[in-house]
Structure formats: C-alpha cells, structure tokens
Amino acid sequence: MFNRSGISGAVLFYPDNILTRISVVKKTDNNMLKKIGTLFAAALFTSISAQEFTTFKNGLIYNENTMTKLEKIVDSLHLKYKTCDLNKIFYSKPQTKGHIIRLDSNHVLQAKKDMDNNISFEDFMAKYPNAKIEKDALILKTRAKNYQDKEIIRYEEMSLIDDEDLYIENDYKKNLYEKPAKNTWAYVYRDKTSYSQESIEAFYFPENFKSIPLDQKYSKQIVYSDCLIDTSSTKFKENAKNERFSSFVSLPKNWQKLSKKEKEKLLDNMRSEQAVGSCSNDQSPRIQGINMALLSADVANWEVFLKSHLDIMNDRFERVSDGSYAWKDRQTYIKELEELDINVHDLLFGTIFRVENPEKNHYYGNIGRLGRAISESKDKNLFLAQMLTMVEDEKLDDYNRILAYFLYTNCNGYTKSKTEKKFNNAKIINSVKKLPKYLADQIKIETV
C-alpha cells in the first residue's frame, strides 16, 4: 500500500502505487505540524534511534548464519531465473495528453449537461469563459479497485508541478475502458453544500489513450524482479486481519531457541494478522515487518523474507496517517540485499516500471523510498545512469520516463556530497530537455 500524494495523509489507496513519488527538495511540512508530531511522539512512543533495528557483528540486521542460508537460496533462484519467460513483453499504462477543466461559478449544471452531450472543447471554452483550463496534461487510465473493493476506471493527472493531481473515477465497464476516448469527456460533479459551492472538474481527451510495449531490456528487469520475489504468493494470507495498537502476533525473545517447526508455525500466525499504524510515530507495522523478515530468513522462507525486506525498504505499510517528519528515522537496508549477491539493480528497477499487464501480485516499489535506498547503494552510479537513459528514451512511454525523473531527483536529493549533487543536477537538466516539450516545459530544476 502507499501514500497517494507521497507527502502526507492516509494510506490504503491502490495496489499498483501509480503515484508514489516524494520530492525531497520540496518542503511541505509546516512548523506547527512538526511540533505537534514531536510532542505526540514524546508523550506516547519511545524515541527512535538513528539505528532503527539491531545489527550484528557483520553490520547487518541479519546474522552471519542467516545470511549464509539466504545466499544458498539466491544461488538456486538464479538457476530458476533461466527458466523464466525472458521474452515476455510488458506494456505501458494507457496514457494520453489531455486538458483539465474546472468550473465552480454559474451554470455548472448546464456545463455538466453539455459534457454529457459531448460538446466540443472549443465550443465549451467559448460558452464558459470563466472555466479554468489547464492544457496538455499527462493523463493515465487505470483499471483499479476502490475502498469497497469495487472495480473502477480511474483517470488521473500526472502533475509535474504539485501533488494536487486531479483524478476521476467511474464504475468499470469493459466496453467503456476499451472504448476510444478521442474528443470525449470524463468529469466529477459536486452538488452545492453548506461548505462548498457547486462545481465540476473534468478531463477532455483530444486523442485516444495509448499503451506501447516496453523495450525488452526493461521487460527483462521486470521478469527478474517477478522471478526473485515470487508473484505466486503474498506476504500476508488473503484473509489476514488488520490489527491496530500492537495487538498483532509478536516475536518472543527466545524465538531462536524454538524448533524449526515451531518457528514455521509462528510465521504462519504472523501472516494471519497485519499491523496497521495508528499514526506516523506508531512503529508497529515496521516492527512486524522486521520480525517477519528475521523469522522467515531463519527458516529459509524466501518468498516471505524478500517481500518483508522490500516492504521495510519501501516503507510499504498501512497507517491511518503518516507525516513526513517521521520518515527520516526509517532506514532502507539496501546493503543487506547487496550482500546476498542479488542483482539489486535489476531487482529494484523491475519494481519501478508501471505497466498494464503485470503478473498477479507483482511488487511495485515506492519511488521516493527507492530514491533514498539507491542513494545508499554501492552501485549508485549504475542506477543513476539507467535513470538518465530512461528519461531520454523516446521509445519509452511518457509516464515511465517521468517516474525515472522523479526517482533520479529523489536519489540526488539524498546525496550527501554537495559537489556530487551539483554534478548530478547538471546531468538531469540536460536529460529533461529530451522529454516531450509539454512535459519538459513543466519542469523547473533549481541549481544546487
């Protein structure tokens, strides 16, 4: 799960993480929020040290014996990878360049009727001169499920300017999803209330949505990711309960003295109860995450282990709310994966691409968190080089090119060296110039 805006607010949105991006150079917290969060944390929770979890003599959160077990599994997984379908091609999310319309003055209901009658964009602008128009926005079309687990069609703006992206949801109908969208509207209408006036927000699509194949070099990275993570299973059971306030199954202090059978039973129980954080400072989800990672690694349950570790890295946990002031103490632990002789570069990039035809249970990474993890990688330059290649790649869809841009800027934002940061900044400025003009014109990169 993920925080839609990437800045703050509730979780529990959509499983493919289509808009998980965090700008580390953009300050969005206000001082009051920080003070409240700090006081609340001091009153109710133990402060988190710089080192979030216990480390062993090897400097890792898994001891030498556990790492040896995991290394043996990795060797066999690399053999398994050779039998995976390396020729599979993935397709981009359906996307188009469209216009955004907002109207909250007079004649809103009439505007709604005109949209229902498919008024042309030019006639609409002439008839409603007070409407706010934003031309040439990147718009995605996604088949998803809402809070009620109901299938929907979600149209969503991919803004490069702020995090207030417009999204519109309709009930899913196959003929509507596949129907050509050229010269049509999608809107959300809101009645007048005691708190707000009548309004309508809409997308107008001058062209159809397009989904194009990803280059095989990118598709292979997705295949590698799926092969190692094992998309045939999930970390939690399908009917797992959501538990708040630390009522989930915990790891006993003497757990290492348990028999393997007892450990496997304990892990099975953990998979039946998912911790939900009550607020930003509630560490319950991450504590459960490390407990499951430690236990599954010890019993060599790779499927649960890797998902648990990636969840810790991506901070992929459910919380009622989550303010950015709490993020700095949550570490990424990329080093543990690099010590396992995994192709971490391909593994993580395989979770970054957003595609229309993923495998069931495909793992999507959080762009902001992965930017931070990559900034700590021993192969950071290799990661950065591919991000620049993706931003400049005219054969790659616009959405994935923009995700690569966000990933790069997040990674560079966490880079400690000012000289290195300035050098990287100059590179992304040049790469952005190769984006389609309607996207490049929106990006203003501050010199470091």
One Martini backbone bead per residue (centre of mass of N, CA, C, O) as a GRO file, in nm:
protein
  448
    1MET     BB    1   0.104   0.031   0.006
    2PHE     BB    2   0.013   0.393  -0.016
    3ASN     BB    3   0.090   0.726  -0.051
    4ARG     BB    4  -0.034   0.914  -0.283
    5SER     BB    5   0.128   1.195  -0.256
    6GLY     BB    6   0.403   1.151  -0.073
    7ILE     BB    7   0.354   1.333   0.200
    8SER     BB    8   0.048   1.296   0.320
    9GLY     BB    9  -0.172   1.088   0.492
   10ALA     BB   10  -0.352   0.842   0.398
   11VAL     BB   11  -0.399   0.525   0.316
   12LEU     BB   12  -0.535   0.294   0.118
   13PHE     BB   13  -0.532   0.257  -0.204
   14TYR     BB   14  -0.339   0.146  -0.462
   15PRO     BB   15  -0.153  -0.139  -0.565
   16ASP     BB   16   0.036   0.010  -0.804
   17ASN     BB   17   0.156   0.288  -0.725
   18ILE     BB   18   0.119   0.530  -0.943
   19LEU     BB   19   0.186   0.784  -0.709
   20THR     BB   20   0.491   0.733  -0.586
   21ARG     BB   21   0.610   1.038  -0.475
   22ILE     BB   22   0.906   1.226  -0.355
   23SER     BB   23   1.004   1.547  -0.259
   24VAL     BB   24   1.310   1.640  -0.109
   25VAL     BB   25   1.309   1.963  -0.202
   26LYS     BB   26   1.016   1.984  -0.088
   27LYS     BB   27   0.855   2.186   0.143
   28THR     BB   28   0.549   2.089   0.340
   29ASP     BB   29   0.596   2.145   0.620
   30ASN     BB   30   0.485   2.264   0.913
   31ASN     BB   31   0.571   2.363   1.226
   32MET     BB   32   0.322   2.265   1.378
   33LEU     BB   33   0.328   1.971   1.288
   34LYS     BB   34   0.602   1.908   1.411
   35LYS     BB   35   0.535   1.974   1.705
   36ILE     BB   36   0.303   1.780   1.743
   37GLY     BB   37   0.457   1.522   1.663
   38THR     BB   38   0.677   1.544   1.881
   39LEU     BB   39   0.497   1.547   2.133
   40PHE     BB   40   0.344   1.284   2.074
   41ALA     BB   41   0.590   1.102   2.072
   42ALA     BB   42   0.694   1.167   2.361
   43ALA     BB   43   0.427   1.068   2.507
   44LEU     BB   44   0.383   0.761   2.351
   45PHE     BB   45   0.684   0.715   2.238
   46THR     BB   46   0.967   0.583   2.163
   47SER     BB   47   1.244   0.679   2.057
   48ILE     BB   48   1.428   0.683   1.762
   49SER     BB   49   1.701   0.571   1.649
   50ALA     BB   50   1.924   0.576   1.402
   51GLN     BB   51   1.912   0.278   1.477
   52GLU     BB   52   1.643   0.090   1.427
   53PHE     BB   53   1.794  -0.187   1.420
   54THR     BB   54   1.953  -0.455   1.497
   55THR     BB   55   2.297  -0.538   1.484
   56PHE     BB   56   2.563  -0.720   1.380
   57LYS     BB   57   2.890  -0.790   1.325
   58ASN     BB   58   2.828  -0.749   1.002
   59GLY     BB   59   2.624  -0.484   0.997
   60LEU     BB   60   2.353  -0.638   1.007
   61ILE     BB   61   2.011  -0.757   1.053
   62TYR     BB   62   2.165  -1.024   0.978
   63ASN     BB   63   2.322  -1.290   1.043
   64GLU     BB   64   2.554  -1.507   0.927
   65ASN     BB   65   2.374  -1.761   0.916
   66THR     BB   66   2.138  -1.634   0.762
   67MET     BB   67   2.299  -1.538   0.513
   68THR     BB   68   2.382  -1.820   0.421
   69LYS     BB   69   2.100  -1.926   0.364
   70LEU     BB   70   2.024  -1.705   0.152
   71GLU     BB   71   2.253  -1.757  -0.054
   72LYS     BB   72   2.155  -2.040  -0.139
   73ILE     BB   73   1.886  -1.944  -0.255
   74VAL     BB   74   1.994  -1.750  -0.470
   75ASP     BB   75   2.132  -1.959  -0.643
   76SER     BB   76   1.865  -2.108  -0.722
   77LEU     BB   77   1.718  -1.858  -0.844
   78HIS     BB   78   1.913  -1.815  -1.083
   79LEU     BB   79   1.829  -2.080  -1.214
   80LYS     BB   80   1.525  -2.014  -1.239
   81TYR     BB   81   1.549  -1.762  -1.425
   82LYS     BB   82   1.626  -1.930  -1.686
   83THR     BB   83   1.308  -2.038  -1.700
   84CYS     BB   84   1.201  -1.783  -1.765
   85ASP     BB   85   1.024  -1.541  -1.952
   86LEU     BB   86   1.242  -1.337  -2.133
   87ASN     BB   87   1.021  -1.249  -2.376
   88LYS     BB   88   0.846  -1.082  -2.226
   89ILE     BB   89   0.598  -0.826  -2.272
   90PHE     BB   90   0.543  -0.502  -2.169
   91TYR     BB   91   0.292  -0.253  -2.096
   92SER     BB   92   0.182   0.040  -2.079
   93LYS     BB   93   0.006   0.270  -1.958
   94PRO     BB   94  -0.260   0.427  -2.031
   95GLN     BB   95  -0.213   0.730  -2.232
   96THR     BB   96  -0.244   1.100  -2.240
   97LYS     BB   97  -0.309   1.416  -2.384
   98GLY     BB   98  -0.474   1.665  -2.189
   99HIS     BB   99  -0.748   1.838  -2.037
  100ILE     BB  100  -0.829   2.076  -1.774
  101ILE     BB  101  -1.142   2.133  -1.595
  102ARG     BB  102  -1.277   2.419  -1.404
  103LEU     BB  103  -1.603   2.472  -1.233
  104ASP     BB  104  -1.760   2.723  -0.975
  105SER     BB  105  -1.989   2.882  -1.091
  106ASN     BB  106  -2.192   2.935  -1.318
  107HIS     BB  107  -2.349   2.678  -1.497
  108VAL     BB  108  -2.270   2.383  -1.407
  109LEU     BB  109  -2.510   2.204  -1.493
  110GLN     BB  110  -2.488   2.278  -1.794
  111ALA     BB  111  -2.203   2.172  -1.834
  112LYS     BB  112  -2.273   1.881  -1.776
  113LYS     BB  113  -2.472   1.847  -2.012
  114ASP     BB  114  -2.265   1.913  -2.233
  115MET     BB  115  -2.081   1.673  -2.173
  116ASP     BB  116  -2.297   1.455  -2.222
  117ASN     BB  117  -2.317   1.583  -2.531
  118ASN     BB  118  -2.026   1.634  -2.638
  119ILE     BB  119  -1.883   1.888  -2.639
  120SER     BB  120  -1.667   2.084  -2.759
  121PHE     BB  121  -1.390   2.242  -2.655
  122GLU     BB  122  -1.429   2.512  -2.802
  123ASP     BB  123  -1.727   2.559  -2.718
  124PHE     BB  124  -1.678   2.554  -2.417
  125MET     BB  125  -1.486   2.799  -2.394
  126ALA     BB  126  -1.693   3.000  -2.517
  127LYS     BB  127  -1.932   2.944  -2.304
  128TYR     BB  128  -1.690   2.918  -2.055
  129PRO     BB  129  -1.477   3.166  -1.964
  130ASN     BB  130  -1.446   3.089  -1.638
  131ALA     BB  131  -1.291   2.857  -1.692
  132LYS     BB  132  -1.041   2.641  -1.591
  133ILE     BB  133  -0.744   2.589  -1.790
  134GLU     BB  134  -0.544   2.286  -1.860
  135LYS     BB  135  -0.306   2.211  -2.078
  136ASP     BB  136  -0.128   1.944  -2.139
  137ALA     BB  137  -0.176   1.663  -1.979
  138LEU     BB  138  -0.093   1.384  -1.808
  139ILE     BB  139  -0.295   1.088  -1.864
  140LEU     BB  140  -0.438   0.821  -1.689
  141LYS     BB  141  -0.542   0.472  -1.725
  142THR     BB  142  -0.715   0.270  -1.471
  143ARG     BB  143  -0.752  -0.043  -1.334
  144ALA     BB  144  -0.939  -0.076  -1.028
  145LYS     BB  145  -0.983  -0.045  -0.668
  146ASN     BB  146  -1.166   0.041  -0.411
  147TYR     BB  147  -1.260   0.042  -0.085
  148GLN     BB  148  -1.506  -0.165  -0.176
  149ASP     BB  149  -1.383  -0.354  -0.402
  150LYS     BB  150  -1.447  -0.190  -0.660
  151GLU     BB  151  -1.457  -0.160  -0.985
  152ILE     BB  152  -1.256   0.078  -1.175
  153ILE     BB  153  -1.209   0.385  -1.345
  154ARG     BB  154  -0.900   0.570  -1.361
  155TYR     BB  155  -0.839   0.913  -1.388
  156GLU     BB  156  -0.501   1.065  -1.409
  157GLU     BB  157  -0.296   1.303  -1.316
  158MET     BB  158   0.052   1.395  -1.404
  159SER     BB  159   0.214   1.599  -1.210
  160LEU     BB  160   0.504   1.840  -1.210
  161ILE     BB  161   0.424   2.070  -0.990
  162ASP     BB  162   0.232   1.898  -0.801
  163ASP     BB  163   0.008   1.700  -0.565
  164GLU     BB  164  -0.283   1.797  -0.706
  165ASP     BB  165  -0.418   1.559  -0.847
  166LEU     BB  166  -0.641   1.469  -1.075
  167TYR     BB  167  -0.930   1.251  -1.019
  168ILE     BB  168  -1.135   0.999  -1.188
  169GLU     BB  169  -1.429   0.793  -1.122
  170ASN     BB  170  -1.554   0.489  -1.264
  171ASP     BB  171  -1.727   0.245  -1.348
  172TYR     BB  172  -1.662  -0.064  -1.455
  173LYS     BB  173  -1.633  -0.109  -1.817
  174LYS     BB  174  -1.516  -0.263  -2.081
  175ASN     BB  175  -1.627  -0.075  -2.309
  176LEU     BB  176  -1.520   0.186  -2.173
  177TYR     BB  177  -1.215   0.115  -2.150
  178GLU     BB  178  -1.190   0.043  -2.476
  179LYS     BB  179  -1.294   0.299  -2.564
  180PRO     BB  180  -1.264   0.556  -2.747
  181ALA     BB  181  -1.156   0.898  -2.632
  182LYS     BB  182  -1.182   1.082  -2.853
  183ASN     BB  183  -1.352   1.366  -2.786
  184THR     BB  184  -1.390   1.335  -2.467
  185TRP     BB  185  -1.535   1.293  -2.136
  186ALA     BB  186  -1.442   1.344  -1.781
  187TYR     BB  187  -1.625   1.362  -1.466
  188VAL     BB  188  -1.689   1.566  -1.161
  189TYR     BB  189  -1.975   1.619  -0.961
  190ARG     BB  190  -2.080   1.889  -0.729
  191ASP     BB  191  -2.272   1.977  -0.497
  192LYS     BB  192  -2.414   2.194  -0.303
  193THR     BB  193  -2.303   2.318   0.014
  194SER     BB  194  -2.226   2.452   0.326
  195TYR     BB  195  -1.902   2.438   0.227
  196SER     BB  196  -1.978   2.436  -0.090
  197GLN     BB  197  -1.986   2.479  -0.418
  198GLU     BB  198  -2.068   2.424  -0.713
  199SER     BB  199  -1.903   2.165  -0.922
  200ILE     BB  200  -1.650   2.096  -1.187
  201GLU     BB  201  -1.444   1.825  -1.307
  202ALA     BB  202  -1.225   1.774  -1.601
  203PHE     BB  203  -1.166   1.576  -1.888
  204TYR     BB  204  -1.004   1.619  -2.206
  205PHE     BB  205  -0.976   1.412  -2.512
  206PRO     BB  206  -0.809   1.455  -2.812
  207GLU     BB  207  -0.701   1.162  -2.761
  208ASN     BB  208  -0.608   0.858  -2.737
  209PHE     BB  209  -0.516   0.597  -2.571
  210LYS     BB  210  -0.186   0.457  -2.493
  211SER     BB  211  -0.014   0.133  -2.540
  212ILE     BB  212   0.323   0.038  -2.505
  213PRO     BB  213   0.601  -0.127  -2.552
  214LEU     BB  214   0.861  -0.245  -2.390
  215ASP     BB  215   1.162  -0.289  -2.379
  216GLN     BB  216   1.333  -0.577  -2.324
  217LYS     BB  217   1.528  -0.464  -2.106
  218TYR     BB  218   1.289  -0.392  -1.916
  219SER     BB  219   1.130  -0.659  -1.907
  220LYS     BB  220   1.361  -0.826  -1.777
  221GLN     BB  221   1.351  -0.679  -1.504
  222ILE     BB  222   1.065  -0.769  -1.432
  223VAL     BB  223   1.118  -1.071  -1.444
  224TYR     BB  224   1.335  -1.079  -1.226
  225SER     BB  225   1.159  -0.972  -1.002
  226ASP     BB  226   0.936  -1.191  -1.014
  227CYS     BB  227   1.124  -1.434  -0.967
  228LEU     BB  228   1.238  -1.348  -0.683
  229ILE     BB  229   0.962  -1.270  -0.533
  230ASP     BB  230   0.714  -1.427  -0.606
  231THR     BB  231   0.389  -1.404  -0.746
  232SER     BB  232   0.239  -1.671  -0.617
  233SER     BB  233   0.263  -1.491  -0.353
  234THR     BB  234   0.210  -1.369  -0.018
  235LYS     BB  235   0.272  -1.239   0.283
  236PHE     BB  236  -0.022  -1.239   0.331
  237LYS     BB  237  -0.308  -1.351   0.383
  238GLU     BB  238  -0.610  -1.307   0.241
  239ASN     BB  239  -0.758  -1.316   0.552
  240ALA     BB  240  -0.621  -1.100   0.698
  241LYS     BB  241  -0.593  -0.914   0.973
  242ASN     BB  242  -0.645  -0.595   1.111
  243GLU     BB  243  -0.406  -0.446   1.336
  244ARG     BB  244  -0.404  -0.249   1.625
  245PHE     BB  245  -0.213  -0.160   1.883
  246SER     BB  246  -0.011  -0.416   1.905
  247SER     BB  247  -0.201  -0.701   1.849
  248PHE     BB  248  -0.003  -0.863   1.717
  249VAL     BB  249   0.211  -1.096   1.639
  250SER     BB  250   0.494  -1.175   1.812
  251LEU     BB  251   0.840  -1.188   1.904
  252PRO     BB  252   1.003  -1.376   2.095
  253LYS     BB  253   1.298  -1.368   2.268
  254ASN     BB  254   1.331  -1.707   2.227
  255TRP     BB  255   1.296  -1.784   1.914
  256GLN     BB  256   1.578  -1.929   1.846
  257LYS     BB  257   1.497  -2.191   2.035
  258LEU     BB  258   1.317  -2.287   1.843
  259SER     BB  259   1.185  -2.483   1.638
  260LYS     BB  260   1.120  -2.502   1.313
  261LYS     BB  261   0.820  -2.570   1.346
  262GLU     BB  262   0.760  -2.332   1.541
  263LYS     BB  263   0.848  -2.108   1.350
  264GLU     BB  264   0.650  -2.170   1.120
  265LYS     BB  265   0.398  -2.126   1.294
  266LEU     BB  266   0.456  -1.833   1.368
  267LEU     BB  267   0.459  -1.726   1.078
  268ASP     BB  268   0.173  -1.806   1.009
  269ASN     BB  269   0.044  -1.620   1.223
  270MET     BB  270   0.160  -1.352   1.113
  271ARG     BB  271   0.008  -1.383   0.828
  272SER     BB  272  -0.288  -1.327   0.980
  273GLU     BB  273  -0.162  -1.037   1.088
  274GLN     BB  274  -0.200  -0.690   1.024
  275ALA     BB  275  -0.041  -0.410   1.080
  276VAL     BB  276  -0.168  -0.084   1.196
  277GLY     BB  277  -0.106   0.235   1.201
  278SER     BB  278  -0.214   0.515   1.395
  279CYS     BB  279   0.059   0.669   1.314
  280SER     BB  280   0.367   0.790   1.243
  281ASN     BB  281   0.489   0.679   1.540
  282ASP     BB  282   0.390   0.396   1.472
  283GLN     BB  283   0.595   0.095   1.468
  284SER     BB  284   0.439  -0.169   1.422
  285PRO     BB  285   0.478  -0.239   1.115
  286ARG     BB  286   0.796  -0.249   1.127
  287ILE     BB  287   0.819  -0.459   1.346
  288GLN     BB  288   0.672  -0.677   1.192
  289GLY     BB  289   0.858  -0.676   0.946
  290ILE     BB  290   1.123  -0.766   1.092
  291ASN     BB  291   1.011  -1.023   1.218
  292MET     BB  292   0.943  -1.163   0.948
  293ALA     BB  293   1.226  -1.149   0.829
  294LEU     BB  294   1.381  -1.304   1.047
  295LEU     BB  295   1.207  -1.566   1.047
  296SER     BB  296   1.212  -1.635   0.739
  297ALA     BB  297   1.519  -1.649   0.717
  298ASP     BB  298   1.569  -1.877   0.927
  299VAL     BB  299   1.359  -2.081   0.752
  300ALA     BB  300   1.390  -2.023   0.442
  301ASN     BB  301   1.153  -1.806   0.351
  302TRP     BB  302   1.177  -1.628   0.077
  303GLU     BB  303   0.901  -1.509   0.003
  304VAL     BB  304   0.866  -1.355   0.276
  305PHE     BB  305   1.134  -1.217   0.308
  306LEU     BB  306   1.152  -1.027   0.058
  307LYS     BB  307   0.886  -0.880   0.108
  308SER     BB  308   0.964  -0.775   0.389
  309HIS     BB  309   1.219  -0.618   0.308
  310LEU     BB  310   1.086  -0.439   0.092
  311ASP     BB  311   0.885  -0.307   0.285
  312ILE     BB  312   1.101  -0.167   0.449
  313MET     BB  313   1.232  -0.009   0.220
  314ASN     BB  314   0.934   0.114   0.119
  315ASP     BB  315   0.737   0.158   0.348
  316ARG     BB  316   0.499  -0.083   0.321
  317PHE     BB  317   0.245   0.045   0.511
  318GLU     BB  318  -0.021   0.065   0.727
  319ARG     BB  319  -0.186   0.385   0.786
  320VAL     BB  320  -0.380   0.637   0.895
  321SER     BB  321  -0.113   0.816   0.915
  322ASP     BB  322   0.163   1.025   0.747
  323GLY     BB  323   0.430   1.209   0.830
  324SER     BB  324   0.740   1.331   0.719
  325TYR     BB  325   0.884   1.361   1.004
  326ALA     BB  326   0.909   1.025   1.030
  327TRP     BB  327   1.109   0.921   0.795
  328LYS     BB  328   1.420   0.950   0.872
  329ASP     BB  329   1.426   0.679   1.071
  330ARG     BB  330   1.367   0.507   0.811
  331GLN     BB  331   1.525   0.261   0.685
  332THR     BB  332   1.639   0.053   0.397
  333TYR     BB  333   1.851  -0.189   0.366
  334ILE     BB  334   2.032  -0.250   0.097
  335LYS     BB  335   2.287  -0.404   0.190
  336GLU     BB  336   2.162  -0.683   0.241
  337LEU     BB  337   2.113  -0.742  -0.062
  338GLU     BB  338   2.407  -0.699  -0.167
  339GLU     BB  339   2.526  -0.943   0.013
  340LEU     BB  340   2.351  -1.170  -0.171
  341ASP     BB  341   2.409  -1.151  -0.482
  342ILE     BB  342   2.214  -0.962  -0.605
  343ASN     BB  343   2.045  -0.798  -0.865
  344VAL     BB  344   1.952  -0.500  -0.756
  345HIS     BB  345   1.912  -0.335  -1.005
  346ASP     BB  346   1.691  -0.519  -1.141
  347LEU     BB  347   1.502  -0.557  -0.905
  348LEU     BB  348   1.421  -0.252  -0.865
  349PHE     BB  349   1.343  -0.179  -1.156
  350GLY     BB  350   1.113  -0.396  -1.167
  351THR     BB  351   0.941  -0.201  -0.950
  352ILE     BB  352   0.911   0.077  -1.118
  353PHE     BB  353   0.747  -0.007  -1.335
  354ARG     BB  354   0.450   0.080  -1.520
  355VAL     BB  355   0.192  -0.156  -1.605
  356GLU     BB  356  -0.078  -0.330  -1.769
  357ASN     BB  357   0.064  -0.650  -1.753
  358PRO     BB  358   0.093  -0.779  -1.480
  359GLU     BB  359   0.155  -0.978  -1.248
  360LYS     BB  360   0.032  -1.131  -1.006
  361ASN     BB  361   0.170  -0.969  -0.733
  362HIS     BB  362   0.323  -0.745  -0.814
  363TYR     BB  363   0.598  -0.541  -0.728
  364TYR     BB  364   0.583  -0.209  -0.602
  365GLY     BB  365   0.766   0.067  -0.582
  366ASN     BB  366   0.886   0.346  -0.406
  367ILE     BB  367   1.019   0.621  -0.533
  368GLY     BB  368   1.120   0.769  -0.279
  369ARG     BB  369   1.253   0.531  -0.124
  370LEU     BB  370   1.439   0.433  -0.356
  371GLY     BB  371   1.603   0.688  -0.376
  372ARG     BB  372   1.731   0.651  -0.099
  373ALA     BB  373   1.851   0.370  -0.135
  374ILE     BB  374   2.030   0.435  -0.385
  375SER     BB  375   2.206   0.651  -0.235
  376GLU     BB  376   2.331   0.383  -0.062
  377SER     BB  377   2.458   0.250  -0.296
  378LYS     BB  378   2.735   0.102  -0.451
  379ASP     BB  379   2.558   0.141  -0.745
  380LYS     BB  380   2.453   0.432  -0.804
  381ASN     BB  381   2.562   0.503  -1.091
  382LEU     BB  382   2.407   0.282  -1.237
  383PHE     BB  383   2.129   0.384  -1.172
  384LEU     BB  384   2.154   0.676  -1.284
  385ALA     BB  385   2.210   0.596  -1.576
  386GLN     BB  386   1.931   0.467  -1.631
  387MET     BB  387   1.755   0.707  -1.567
  388LEU     BB  388   1.864   0.885  -1.794
  389THR     BB  389   1.791   0.692  -2.023
  390MET     BB  390   1.483   0.697  -1.970
  391VAL     BB  391   1.432   1.001  -2.003
  392GLU     BB  392   1.560   0.991  -2.312
  393ASP     BB  393   1.359   0.768  -2.409
  394GLU     BB  394   1.149   0.771  -2.690
  395LYS     BB  395   1.035   0.459  -2.656
  396LEU     BB  396   0.931   0.549  -2.394
  397ASP     BB  397   0.700   0.622  -2.195
  398ASP     BB  398   0.613   0.905  -2.027
  399TYR     BB  399   0.559   0.794  -1.744
  400ASN     BB  400   0.832   0.637  -1.701
  401ARG     BB  401   1.008   0.885  -1.749
  402ILE     BB  402   0.901   1.044  -1.502
  403LEU     BB  403   0.975   0.838  -1.286
  404ALA     BB  404   1.279   0.859  -1.341
  405TYR     BB  405   1.298   1.154  -1.262
  406PHE     BB  406   1.202   1.124  -0.968
  407LEU     BB  407   1.414   0.920  -0.883
  408TYR     BB  408   1.660   1.097  -0.934
  409THR     BB  409   1.585   1.343  -0.749
  410ASN     BB  410   1.565   1.178  -0.492
  411CYS     BB  411   1.848   1.064  -0.488
  412ASN     BB  412   1.993   1.343  -0.501
  413GLY     BB  413   1.863   1.457  -0.238
  414TYR     BB  414   2.033   1.227  -0.061
  415THR     BB  415   2.290   1.342  -0.136
  416LYS     BB  416   2.566   1.459   0.046
  417SER     BB  417   2.731   1.568  -0.179
  418LYS     BB  418   2.749   1.873  -0.329
  419THR     BB  419   2.918   1.808  -0.577
  420GLU     BB  420   2.756   1.560  -0.673
  421LYS     BB  421   2.482   1.700  -0.686
  422LYS     BB  422   2.560   1.909  -0.902
  423PHE     BB  423   2.643   1.705  -1.119
  424ASN     BB  424   2.366   1.559  -1.138
  425ASN     BB  425   2.194   1.807  -1.203
  426ALA     BB  426   2.317   1.866  -1.482
  427LYS     BB  427   2.223   1.601  -1.613
  428ILE     BB  428   1.909   1.629  -1.579
  429ILE     BB  429   1.879   1.889  -1.738
  430ASN     BB  430   1.959   1.759  -2.011
  431SER     BB  431   1.749   1.527  -2.017
  432VAL     BB  432   1.482   1.694  -2.003
  433LYS     BB  433   1.512   1.817  -2.297
  434LYS     BB  434   1.413   1.517  -2.420
  435LEU     BB  435   1.144   1.567  -2.360
  436PRO     BB  436   0.853   1.642  -2.409
  437LYS     BB  437   0.754   1.962  -2.414
  438TYR     BB  438   0.501   1.942  -2.218
  439LEU     BB  439   0.702   1.842  -1.988
  440ALA     BB  440   0.959   2.018  -1.986
  441ASP     BB  441   0.803   2.292  -1.925
  442GLN     BB  442   0.730   2.200  -1.615
  443ILE     BB  443   1.037   2.186  -1.549
  444LYS     BB  444   1.206   2.313  -1.251
  445ILE     BB  445   1.545   2.328  -1.186
  446GLU     BB  446   1.737   2.372  -0.924
  447THR     BB  447   2.021   2.493  -0.834
  448VAL     BB  448   2.282   2.369  -0.612
   0.00000   0.00000   0.00000
